[in-house]
GROMACS .gro file of C-alpha atoms in nm:
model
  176
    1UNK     CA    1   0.000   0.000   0.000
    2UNK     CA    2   0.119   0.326  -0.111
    3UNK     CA    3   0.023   0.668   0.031
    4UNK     CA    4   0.005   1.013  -0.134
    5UNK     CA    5  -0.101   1.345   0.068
    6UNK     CA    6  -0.126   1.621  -0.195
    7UNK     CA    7  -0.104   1.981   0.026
    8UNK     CA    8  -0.100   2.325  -0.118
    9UNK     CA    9   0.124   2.556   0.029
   10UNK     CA   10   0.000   2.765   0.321
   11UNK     CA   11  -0.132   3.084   0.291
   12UNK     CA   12   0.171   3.353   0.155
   13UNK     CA   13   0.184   3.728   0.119
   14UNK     CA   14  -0.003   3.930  -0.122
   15UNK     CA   15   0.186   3.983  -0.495
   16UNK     CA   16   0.436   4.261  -0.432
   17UNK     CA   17   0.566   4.446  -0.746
   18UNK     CA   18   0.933   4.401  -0.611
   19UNK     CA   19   0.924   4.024  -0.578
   20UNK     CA   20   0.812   3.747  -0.784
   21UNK     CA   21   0.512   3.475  -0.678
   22UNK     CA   22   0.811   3.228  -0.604
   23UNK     CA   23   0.931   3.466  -0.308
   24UNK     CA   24   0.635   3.493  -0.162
   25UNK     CA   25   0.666   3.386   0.188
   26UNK     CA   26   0.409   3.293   0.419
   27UNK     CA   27   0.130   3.484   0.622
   28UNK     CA   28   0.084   3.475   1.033
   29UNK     CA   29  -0.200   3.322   0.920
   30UNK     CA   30  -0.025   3.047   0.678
   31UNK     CA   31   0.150   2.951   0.999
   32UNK     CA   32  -0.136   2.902   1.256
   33UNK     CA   33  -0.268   2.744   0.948
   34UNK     CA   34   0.016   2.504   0.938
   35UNK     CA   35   0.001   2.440   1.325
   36UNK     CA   36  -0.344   2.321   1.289
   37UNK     CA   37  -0.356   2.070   0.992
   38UNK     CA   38  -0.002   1.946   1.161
   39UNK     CA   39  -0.177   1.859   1.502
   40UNK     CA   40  -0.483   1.689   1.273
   41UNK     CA   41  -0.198   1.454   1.123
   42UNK     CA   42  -0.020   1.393   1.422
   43UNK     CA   43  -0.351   1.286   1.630
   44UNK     CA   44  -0.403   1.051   1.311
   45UNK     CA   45  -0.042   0.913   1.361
   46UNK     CA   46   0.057   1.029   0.996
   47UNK     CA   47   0.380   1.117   0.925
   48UNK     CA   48   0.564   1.047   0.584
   49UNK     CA   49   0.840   0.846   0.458
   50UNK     CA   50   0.995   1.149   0.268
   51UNK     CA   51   0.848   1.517   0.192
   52UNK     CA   52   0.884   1.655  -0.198
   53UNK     CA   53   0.811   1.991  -0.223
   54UNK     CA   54   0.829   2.256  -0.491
   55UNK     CA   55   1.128   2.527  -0.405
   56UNK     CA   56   0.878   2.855  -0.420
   57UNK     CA   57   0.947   2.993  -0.106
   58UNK     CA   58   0.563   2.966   0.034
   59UNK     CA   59   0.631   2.551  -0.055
   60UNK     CA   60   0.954   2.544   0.133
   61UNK     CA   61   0.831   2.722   0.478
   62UNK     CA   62   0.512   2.483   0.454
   63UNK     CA   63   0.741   2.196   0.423
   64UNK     CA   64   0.944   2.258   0.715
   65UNK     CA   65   0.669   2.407   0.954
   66UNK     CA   66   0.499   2.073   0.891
   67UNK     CA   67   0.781   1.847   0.919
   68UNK     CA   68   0.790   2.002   1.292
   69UNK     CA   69   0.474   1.983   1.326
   70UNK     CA   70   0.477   1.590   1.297
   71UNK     CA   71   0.819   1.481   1.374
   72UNK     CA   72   0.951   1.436   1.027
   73UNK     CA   73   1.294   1.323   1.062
   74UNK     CA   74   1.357   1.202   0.727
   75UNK     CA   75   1.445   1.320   0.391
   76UNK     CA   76   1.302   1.688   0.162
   77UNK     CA   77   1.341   1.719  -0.138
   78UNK     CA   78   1.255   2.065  -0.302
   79UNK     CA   79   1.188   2.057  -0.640
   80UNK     CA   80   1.179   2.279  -0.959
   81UNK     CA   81   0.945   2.025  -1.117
   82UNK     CA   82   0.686   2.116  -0.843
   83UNK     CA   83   0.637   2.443  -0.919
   84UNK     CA   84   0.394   2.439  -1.175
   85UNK     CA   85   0.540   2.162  -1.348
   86UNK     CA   86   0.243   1.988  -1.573
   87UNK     CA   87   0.136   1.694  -1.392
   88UNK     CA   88   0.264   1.411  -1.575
   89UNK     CA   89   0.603   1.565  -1.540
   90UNK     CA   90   0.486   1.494  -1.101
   91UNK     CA   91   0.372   1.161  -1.187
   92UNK     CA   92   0.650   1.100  -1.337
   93UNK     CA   93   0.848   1.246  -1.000
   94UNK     CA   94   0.614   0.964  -0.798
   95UNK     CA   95   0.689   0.663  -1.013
   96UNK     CA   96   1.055   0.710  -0.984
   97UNK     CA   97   1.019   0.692  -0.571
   98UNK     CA   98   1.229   0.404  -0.408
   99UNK     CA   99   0.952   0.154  -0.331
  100UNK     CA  100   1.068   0.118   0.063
  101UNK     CA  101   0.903   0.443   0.074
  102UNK     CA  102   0.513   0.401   0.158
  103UNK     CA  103   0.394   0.729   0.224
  104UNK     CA  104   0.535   1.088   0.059
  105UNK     CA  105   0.392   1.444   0.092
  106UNK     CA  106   0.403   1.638  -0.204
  107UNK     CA  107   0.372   2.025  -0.104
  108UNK     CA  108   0.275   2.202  -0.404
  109UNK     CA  109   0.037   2.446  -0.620
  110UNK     CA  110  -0.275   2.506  -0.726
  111UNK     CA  111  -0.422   2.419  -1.040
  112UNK     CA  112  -0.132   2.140  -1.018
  113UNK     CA  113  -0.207   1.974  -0.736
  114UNK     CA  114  -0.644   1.969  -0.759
  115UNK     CA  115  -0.548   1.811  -1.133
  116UNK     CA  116  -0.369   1.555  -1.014
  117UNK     CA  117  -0.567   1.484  -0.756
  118UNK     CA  118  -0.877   1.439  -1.005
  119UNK     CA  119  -0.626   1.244  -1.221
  120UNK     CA  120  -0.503   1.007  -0.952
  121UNK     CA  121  -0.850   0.949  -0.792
  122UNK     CA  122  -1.201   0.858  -0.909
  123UNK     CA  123  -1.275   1.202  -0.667
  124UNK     CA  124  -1.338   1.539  -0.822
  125UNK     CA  125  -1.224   1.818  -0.576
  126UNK     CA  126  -1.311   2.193  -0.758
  127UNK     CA  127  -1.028   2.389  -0.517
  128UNK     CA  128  -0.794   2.227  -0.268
  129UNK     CA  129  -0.779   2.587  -0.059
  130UNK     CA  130  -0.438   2.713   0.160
  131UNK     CA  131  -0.321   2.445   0.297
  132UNK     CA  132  -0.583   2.196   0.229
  133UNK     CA  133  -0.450   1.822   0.216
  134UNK     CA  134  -0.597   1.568  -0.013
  135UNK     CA  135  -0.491   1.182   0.098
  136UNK     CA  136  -0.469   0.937  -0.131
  137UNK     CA  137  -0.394   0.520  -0.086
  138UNK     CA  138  -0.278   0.316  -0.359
  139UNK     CA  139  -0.324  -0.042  -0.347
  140UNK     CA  140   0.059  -0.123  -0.544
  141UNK     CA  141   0.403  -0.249  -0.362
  142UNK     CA  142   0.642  -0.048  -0.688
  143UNK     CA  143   0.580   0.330  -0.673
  144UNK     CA  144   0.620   0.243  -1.028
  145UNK     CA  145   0.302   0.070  -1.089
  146UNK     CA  146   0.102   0.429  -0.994
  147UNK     CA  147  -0.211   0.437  -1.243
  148UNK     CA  148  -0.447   0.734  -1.254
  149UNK     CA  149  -0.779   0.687  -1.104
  150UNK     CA  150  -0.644   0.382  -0.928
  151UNK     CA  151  -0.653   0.599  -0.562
  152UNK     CA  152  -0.898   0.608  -0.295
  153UNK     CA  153  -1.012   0.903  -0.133
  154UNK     CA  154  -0.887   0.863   0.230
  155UNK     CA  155  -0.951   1.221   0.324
  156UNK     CA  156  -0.959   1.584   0.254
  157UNK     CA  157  -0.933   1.815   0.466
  158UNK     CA  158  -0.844   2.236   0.532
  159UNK     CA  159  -0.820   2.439   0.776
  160UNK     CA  160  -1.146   2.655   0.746
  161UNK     CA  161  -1.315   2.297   0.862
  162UNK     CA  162  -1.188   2.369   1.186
  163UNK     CA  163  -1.285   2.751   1.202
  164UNK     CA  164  -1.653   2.605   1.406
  165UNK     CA  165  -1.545   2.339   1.610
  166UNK     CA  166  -1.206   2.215   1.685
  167UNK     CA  167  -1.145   1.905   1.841
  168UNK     CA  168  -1.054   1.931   2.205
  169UNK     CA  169  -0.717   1.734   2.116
  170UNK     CA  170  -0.618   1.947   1.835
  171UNK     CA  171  -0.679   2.249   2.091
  172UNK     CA  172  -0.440   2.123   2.310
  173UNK     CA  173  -0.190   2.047   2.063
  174UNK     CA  174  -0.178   2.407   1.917
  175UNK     CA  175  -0.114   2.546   2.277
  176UNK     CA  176   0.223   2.292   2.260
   0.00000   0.00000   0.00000
């Protein structure tokens, strides 16, 4: 069984005429953001084998917030390809994974990361929002053998779902 969590980047700054979208760096808000999807996973016991990420700025910060966030120890890798790349090209990324690996997260971009999701899954998701993580199982031992439409919806969540009513555990966490 293979395991794919698609999350966009948290939310970044505004455009700003003297930097480009890929220096955009996160908000206050991208942060708390972060802090709360991160104690969701960690109450779930998820934590990946290895962490691709696209090298925008706004990617990397989400990628290491997170990897706090749940104890990631292992290996990032940030990636041109992720930024935008067309989504074969991140297929293509997946496939080549070393098949001890059973679960990556791939911190990416919008419209990237809601078209692979509806190419990977049966699922149609219109917007994965700011930091909004799609997971995804695979029934395959070779990261290899990844077909499109061959996942199963495991979850999807963001962080607005937690604007109402936050768990009493995920509460506690965020005061950590």
């Amino acid at each position: 069984m293979k395991e794919i969590y698609l999350i966009r980047s948290a939310k970044a700054e505004g455009f700003c005429k003297d930097s480009s979208d890929f220096e955009r760096a996160l908000r206050k808000k991208g942060i708390k953001d972060i802090k709360t999807i991160g104690s969701y996973l960690t109450l779930q016991g998820i934590s990946p084998d290895l962490i691709l990420s696209s090298c925008a700025l706004r990617a990397q910060e989400t990628a290491v917030e997170l990897s706090k966030r749940v104890s990631f120890r292992g290996e990032k890798h940030f990636l041109q390809e992720l930024y935008y790349a067309p989504c074969d090209e991140i297929i293509s990324i997946l496939k080549a994974q070393d098949s001890t690996c059973d679960s990556v997260f791939v911190i990416g971009h919008n419209p990237q990361l809601n078209e692979l999701t509806n190419r990977l899954s049966s699922e149609v998701i219109k917007k994965i929002p700011s930091m909004g993580v799609v997971a995804l199982s695979f029934n395959i031992e070779e990261w290899s053998d990844l077909q499109e439409s061959d996942g199963s919806l495991e979850f999807f969540i963001y962080p607005k779902q937690f604007k109402y009513y936050m768990p009493k555990q995920i509460r506690t966490s965020l005061s950590i």
